[in-house]
Amino acid sequence: MDWYRISPDGLEIFLRVTPKSGRDTIEGLEISSDGRPRLKARIRAVPEDGKANKAVIALFAKVAGIAKSSVSLGSGATNRNKSLVIACDHAGAQAIIDRLTSGLS
């Protein structure tokens, strides 16, 4: 099981978000309590009125080099464990995965 899933409609990314952090960053991979690997993301935004979700979308769009309009929240609107859905083709999905993993330790 990976931290992402490629489908005909795009790319789904599984992540764990820590709000109210000192900076906006993608830190690496972790295995969550349900056994699923997830990307760890930290954001400065507070988890109220959708601010944290918007910040997560903006962060991933920036790191992936794509428009924010291509990224949507798949699940986890009120949870730290979330999924993002990125509208793209298979080649675009692979390019995004490569960009995201190039900065991971």
mmCIF file with all atom_site columns, C-alpha atoms in Angstrom:
data_model
loop_
_atom_site.group_PDB
_atom_site.id
_atom_site.type_symbol
_atom_site.label_atom_id
_atom_site.label_alt_id
_atom_site.label_comp_id
_atom_site.label_asym_id
_atom_site.label_entity_id
_atom_site.label_seq_id
_atom_site.pdbx_PDB_ins_code
_atom_site.Cartn_x
_atom_site.Cartn_y
_atom_site.Cartn_z
_atom_site.occupancy
_atom_site.B_iso_or_equiv
_atom_site.pdbx_formal_charge
_atom_site.auth_seq_id
_atom_site.auth_comp_id
_atom_site.auth_asym_id
_atom_site.auth_atom_id
_atom_site.pdbx_PDB_model_num
ATOM 1   C CA . MET A 1 1   ? 0.000   0.000  0.000   1.00 0.00 ? 1   MET A CA 1
ATOM 2   C CA . ASP A 1 2   ? 1.326   3.439  -0.985  1.00 0.00 ? 2   ASP A CA 1
ATOM 3   C CA . TRP A 1 3   ? 0.669   6.993  0.181   1.00 0.00 ? 3   TRP A CA 1
ATOM 4   C CA . TYR A 1 4   ? -1.024  7.632  -3.161  1.00 0.00 ? 4   TYR A CA 1
ATOM 5   C CA . ARG A 1 5   ? -3.346  5.951  -5.649  1.00 0.00 ? 5   ARG A CA 1
ATOM 6   C CA . ILE A 1 6   ? -3.456  6.628  -9.391  1.00 0.00 ? 6   ILE A CA 1
ATOM 7   C CA . SER A 1 7   ? -6.843  6.293  -11.061 1.00 0.00 ? 7   SER A CA 1
ATOM 8   C CA . PRO A 1 8   ? -8.106  7.114  -14.559 1.00 0.00 ? 8   PRO A CA 1
ATOM 9   C CA . ASP A 1 9   ? -9.419  10.432 -13.167 1.00 0.00 ? 9   ASP A CA 1
ATOM 10  C CA . GLY A 1 10  ? -6.219  11.518 -11.461 1.00 0.00 ? 10  GLY A CA 1
ATOM 11  C CA . LEU A 1 11  ? -4.147  11.085 -8.341  1.00 0.00 ? 11  LEU A CA 1
ATOM 12  C CA . GLU A 1 12  ? -5.308  10.585 -4.762  1.00 0.00 ? 12  GLU A CA 1
ATOM 13  C CA . ILE A 1 13  ? -2.806  11.435 -2.015  1.00 0.00 ? 13  ILE A CA 1
ATOM 14  C CA . PHE A 1 14  ? -3.199  10.275 1.584   1.00 0.00 ? 14  PHE A CA 1
ATOM 15  C CA . LEU A 1 15  ? -1.809  12.565 4.251   1.00 0.00 ? 15  LEU A CA 1
ATOM 16  C CA . ARG A 1 16  ? -1.728  13.458 7.926   1.00 0.00 ? 16  ARG A CA 1
ATOM 17  C CA . VAL A 1 17  ? -1.943  17.175 8.628   1.00 0.00 ? 17  VAL A CA 1
ATOM 18  C CA . THR A 1 18  ? -0.698  19.053 11.687  1.00 0.00 ? 18  THR A CA 1
ATOM 19  C CA . PRO A 1 19  ? -2.296  22.528 11.840  1.00 0.00 ? 19  PRO A CA 1
ATOM 20  C CA . LYS A 1 20  ? -1.028  25.564 13.778  1.00 0.00 ? 20  LYS A CA 1
ATOM 21  C CA . SER A 1 21  ? 2.566   24.733 12.891  1.00 0.00 ? 21  SER A CA 1
ATOM 22  C CA . GLY A 1 22  ? 5.422   27.190 12.542  1.00 0.00 ? 22  GLY A CA 1
ATOM 23  C CA . ARG A 1 23  ? 5.637   26.696 8.781   1.00 0.00 ? 23  ARG A CA 1
ATOM 24  C CA . ASP A 1 24  ? 3.935   25.161 5.761   1.00 0.00 ? 24  ASP A CA 1
ATOM 25  C CA . THR A 1 25  ? 5.859   22.062 4.709   1.00 0.00 ? 25  THR A CA 1
ATOM 26  C CA . ILE A 1 26  ? 5.690   18.424 3.662   1.00 0.00 ? 26  ILE A CA 1
ATOM 27  C CA . GLU A 1 27  ? 7.902   16.536 6.096   1.00 0.00 ? 27  GLU A CA 1
ATOM 28  C CA . GLY A 1 28  ? 8.034   12.990 4.835   1.00 0.00 ? 28  GLY A CA 1
ATOM 29  C CA . LEU A 1 29  ? 6.263   9.688  5.235   1.00 0.00 ? 29  LEU A CA 1
ATOM 30  C CA . GLU A 1 30  ? 4.781   8.027  8.297   1.00 0.00 ? 30  GLU A CA 1
ATOM 31  C CA . ILE A 1 31  ? 2.740   4.927  9.000   1.00 0.00 ? 31  ILE A CA 1
ATOM 32  C CA . SER A 1 32  ? -0.516  5.940  10.659  1.00 0.00 ? 32  SER A CA 1
ATOM 33  C CA . SER A 1 33  ? -2.323  4.012  13.373  1.00 0.00 ? 33  SER A CA 1
ATOM 34  C CA . ASP A 1 34  ? -4.478  2.304  10.716  1.00 0.00 ? 34  ASP A CA 1
ATOM 35  C CA . GLY A 1 35  ? -1.308  0.949  9.067   1.00 0.00 ? 35  GLY A CA 1
ATOM 36  C CA . ARG A 1 36  ? -1.566  3.159  5.987   1.00 0.00 ? 36  ARG A CA 1
ATOM 37  C CA . PRO A 1 37  ? 1.459   5.169  4.832   1.00 0.00 ? 37  PRO A CA 1
ATOM 38  C CA . ARG A 1 38  ? 0.731   8.885  4.634   1.00 0.00 ? 38  ARG A CA 1
ATOM 39  C CA . LEU A 1 39  ? 2.613   12.031 3.788   1.00 0.00 ? 39  LEU A CA 1
ATOM 40  C CA . LYS A 1 40  ? 3.130   14.243 6.830   1.00 0.00 ? 40  LYS A CA 1
ATOM 41  C CA . ALA A 1 41  ? 2.212   17.873 6.246   1.00 0.00 ? 41  ALA A CA 1
ATOM 42  C CA . ARG A 1 42  ? 2.455   20.837 8.594   1.00 0.00 ? 42  ARG A CA 1
ATOM 43  C CA . ILE A 1 43  ? 0.572   24.064 8.006   1.00 0.00 ? 43  ILE A CA 1
ATOM 44  C CA . ARG A 1 44  ? 0.360   27.382 9.830   1.00 0.00 ? 44  ARG A CA 1
ATOM 45  C CA . ALA A 1 45  ? -3.395  27.749 9.385   1.00 0.00 ? 45  ALA A CA 1
ATOM 46  C CA . VAL A 1 46  ? -5.816  26.998 12.197  1.00 0.00 ? 46  VAL A CA 1
ATOM 47  C CA . PRO A 1 47  ? -8.391  24.206 11.768  1.00 0.00 ? 47  PRO A CA 1
ATOM 48  C CA . GLU A 1 48  ? -11.489 26.382 11.690  1.00 0.00 ? 48  GLU A CA 1
ATOM 49  C CA . ASP A 1 49  ? -13.849 27.450 8.917   1.00 0.00 ? 49  ASP A CA 1
ATOM 50  C CA . GLY A 1 50  ? -11.941 25.356 6.357   1.00 0.00 ? 50  GLY A CA 1
ATOM 51  C CA . LYS A 1 51  ? -8.766  27.458 6.654   1.00 0.00 ? 51  LYS A CA 1
ATOM 52  C CA . ALA A 1 52  ? -6.519  24.451 7.268   1.00 0.00 ? 52  ALA A CA 1
ATOM 53  C CA . ASN A 1 53  ? -7.998  22.528 4.326   1.00 0.00 ? 53  ASN A CA 1
ATOM 54  C CA . LYS A 1 54  ? -7.470  25.508 2.008   1.00 0.00 ? 54  LYS A CA 1
ATOM 55  C CA . ALA A 1 55  ? -3.877  25.816 3.232   1.00 0.00 ? 55  ALA A CA 1
ATOM 56  C CA . VAL A 1 56  ? -3.227  22.114 2.577   1.00 0.00 ? 56  VAL A CA 1
ATOM 57  C CA . ILE A 1 57  ? -4.579  22.445 -0.960  1.00 0.00 ? 57  ILE A CA 1
ATOM 58  C CA . ALA A 1 58  ? -2.434  25.537 -1.576  1.00 0.00 ? 58  ALA A CA 1
ATOM 59  C CA . LEU A 1 59  ? 0.680   23.819 -0.199  1.00 0.00 ? 59  LEU A CA 1
ATOM 60  C CA . PHE A 1 60  ? 0.301   20.713 -2.355  1.00 0.00 ? 60  PHE A CA 1
ATOM 61  C CA . ALA A 1 61  ? -0.519  22.752 -5.464  1.00 0.00 ? 61  ALA A CA 1
ATOM 62  C CA . LYS A 1 62  ? 2.608   24.856 -4.925  1.00 0.00 ? 62  LYS A CA 1
ATOM 63  C CA . VAL A 1 63  ? 4.915   21.879 -4.298  1.00 0.00 ? 63  VAL A CA 1
ATOM 64  C CA . ALA A 1 64  ? 3.446   19.901 -7.210  1.00 0.00 ? 64  ALA A CA 1
ATOM 65  C CA . GLY A 1 65  ? 3.631   22.903 -9.531  1.00 0.00 ? 65  GLY A CA 1
ATOM 66  C CA . ILE A 1 66  ? -0.054  22.818 -10.476 1.00 0.00 ? 66  ILE A CA 1
ATOM 67  C CA . ALA A 1 67  ? -3.060  25.117 -10.170 1.00 0.00 ? 67  ALA A CA 1
ATOM 68  C CA . LYS A 1 68  ? -5.007  25.082 -6.896  1.00 0.00 ? 68  LYS A CA 1
ATOM 69  C CA . SER A 1 69  ? -8.151  24.470 -8.934  1.00 0.00 ? 69  SER A CA 1
ATOM 70  C CA . SER A 1 70  ? -6.772  21.034 -9.885  1.00 0.00 ? 70  SER A CA 1
ATOM 71  C CA . VAL A 1 71  ? -6.625  19.961 -6.220  1.00 0.00 ? 71  VAL A CA 1
ATOM 72  C CA . SER A 1 72  ? -9.653  19.109 -4.090  1.00 0.00 ? 72  SER A CA 1
ATOM 73  C CA . LEU A 1 73  ? -10.262 17.536 -0.728  1.00 0.00 ? 73  LEU A CA 1
ATOM 74  C CA . GLY A 1 74  ? -11.268 13.902 -1.152  1.00 0.00 ? 74  GLY A CA 1
ATOM 75  C CA . SER A 1 75  ? -11.952 13.036 2.476   1.00 0.00 ? 75  SER A CA 1
ATOM 76  C CA . GLY A 1 76  ? -11.154 14.120 6.010   1.00 0.00 ? 76  GLY A CA 1
ATOM 77  C CA . ALA A 1 77  ? -12.585 17.645 6.093   1.00 0.00 ? 77  ALA A CA 1
ATOM 78  C CA . THR A 1 78  ? -12.615 17.630 9.910   1.00 0.00 ? 78  THR A CA 1
ATOM 79  C CA . ASN A 1 79  ? -9.893  15.043 10.501  1.00 0.00 ? 79  ASN A CA 1
ATOM 80  C CA . ARG A 1 80  ? -6.084  15.166 10.500  1.00 0.00 ? 80  ARG A CA 1
ATOM 81  C CA . ASN A 1 81  ? -6.040  12.159 8.163   1.00 0.00 ? 81  ASN A CA 1
ATOM 82  C CA . LYS A 1 82  ? -7.084  13.451 4.773   1.00 0.00 ? 82  LYS A CA 1
ATOM 83  C CA . SER A 1 83  ? -6.966  12.609 1.122   1.00 0.00 ? 83  SER A CA 1
ATOM 84  C CA . LEU A 1 84  ? -6.439  15.062 -1.702  1.00 0.00 ? 84  LEU A CA 1
ATOM 85  C CA . VAL A 1 85  ? -7.591  14.413 -5.251  1.00 0.00 ? 85  VAL A CA 1
ATOM 86  C CA . ILE A 1 86  ? -5.605  15.940 -8.095  1.00 0.00 ? 86  ILE A CA 1
ATOM 87  C CA . ALA A 1 87  ? -7.207  16.007 -11.532 1.00 0.00 ? 87  ALA A CA 1
ATOM 88  C CA . CYS A 1 88  ? -4.591  14.837 -14.042 1.00 0.00 ? 88  CYS A CA 1
ATOM 89  C CA . ASP A 1 89  ? -3.729  12.082 -16.481 1.00 0.00 ? 89  ASP A CA 1
ATOM 90  C CA . HIS A 1 90  ? -1.416  9.144  -15.703 1.00 0.00 ? 90  HIS A CA 1
ATOM 91  C CA . ALA A 1 91  ? 1.729   10.939 -16.905 1.00 0.00 ? 91  ALA A CA 1
ATOM 92  C CA . GLY A 1 92  ? 0.798   14.019 -14.872 1.00 0.00 ? 92  GLY A CA 1
ATOM 93  C CA . ALA A 1 93  ? 0.198   11.866 -11.801 1.00 0.00 ? 93  ALA A CA 1
ATOM 94  C CA . GLN A 1 94  ? 3.637   10.297 -12.104 1.00 0.00 ? 94  GLN A CA 1
ATOM 95  C CA . ALA A 1 95  ? 5.256   13.724 -12.521 1.00 0.00 ? 95  ALA A CA 1
ATOM 96  C CA . ILE A 1 96  ? 3.510   14.982 -9.368  1.00 0.00 ? 96  ILE A CA 1
ATOM 97  C CA . ILE A 1 97  ? 4.602   11.910 -7.400  1.00 0.00 ? 97  ILE A CA 1
ATOM 98  C CA . ASP A 1 98  ? 8.171   12.506 -8.568  1.00 0.00 ? 98  ASP A CA 1
ATOM 99  C CA . ARG A 1 99  ? 8.047   16.188 -7.502  1.00 0.00 ? 99  ARG A CA 1
ATOM 100 C CA . LEU A 1 100 ? 6.618   15.321 -4.101  1.00 0.00 ? 100 LEU A CA 1
ATOM 101 C CA . THR A 1 101 ? 9.104   12.525 -3.409  1.00 0.00 ? 101 THR A CA 1
ATOM 102 C CA . SER A 1 102 ? 12.155  14.499 -4.573  1.00 0.00 ? 102 SER A CA 1
ATOM 103 C CA . GLY A 1 103 ? 12.003  16.659 -1.455  1.00 0.00 ? 103 GLY A CA 1
ATOM 104 C CA . LEU A 1 104 ? 11.297  13.887 1.054   1.00 0.00 ? 104 LEU A CA 1
ATOM 105 C CA . SER A 1 105 ? 13.930  12.607 3.404   1.00 0.00 ? 105 SER A CA 1
#
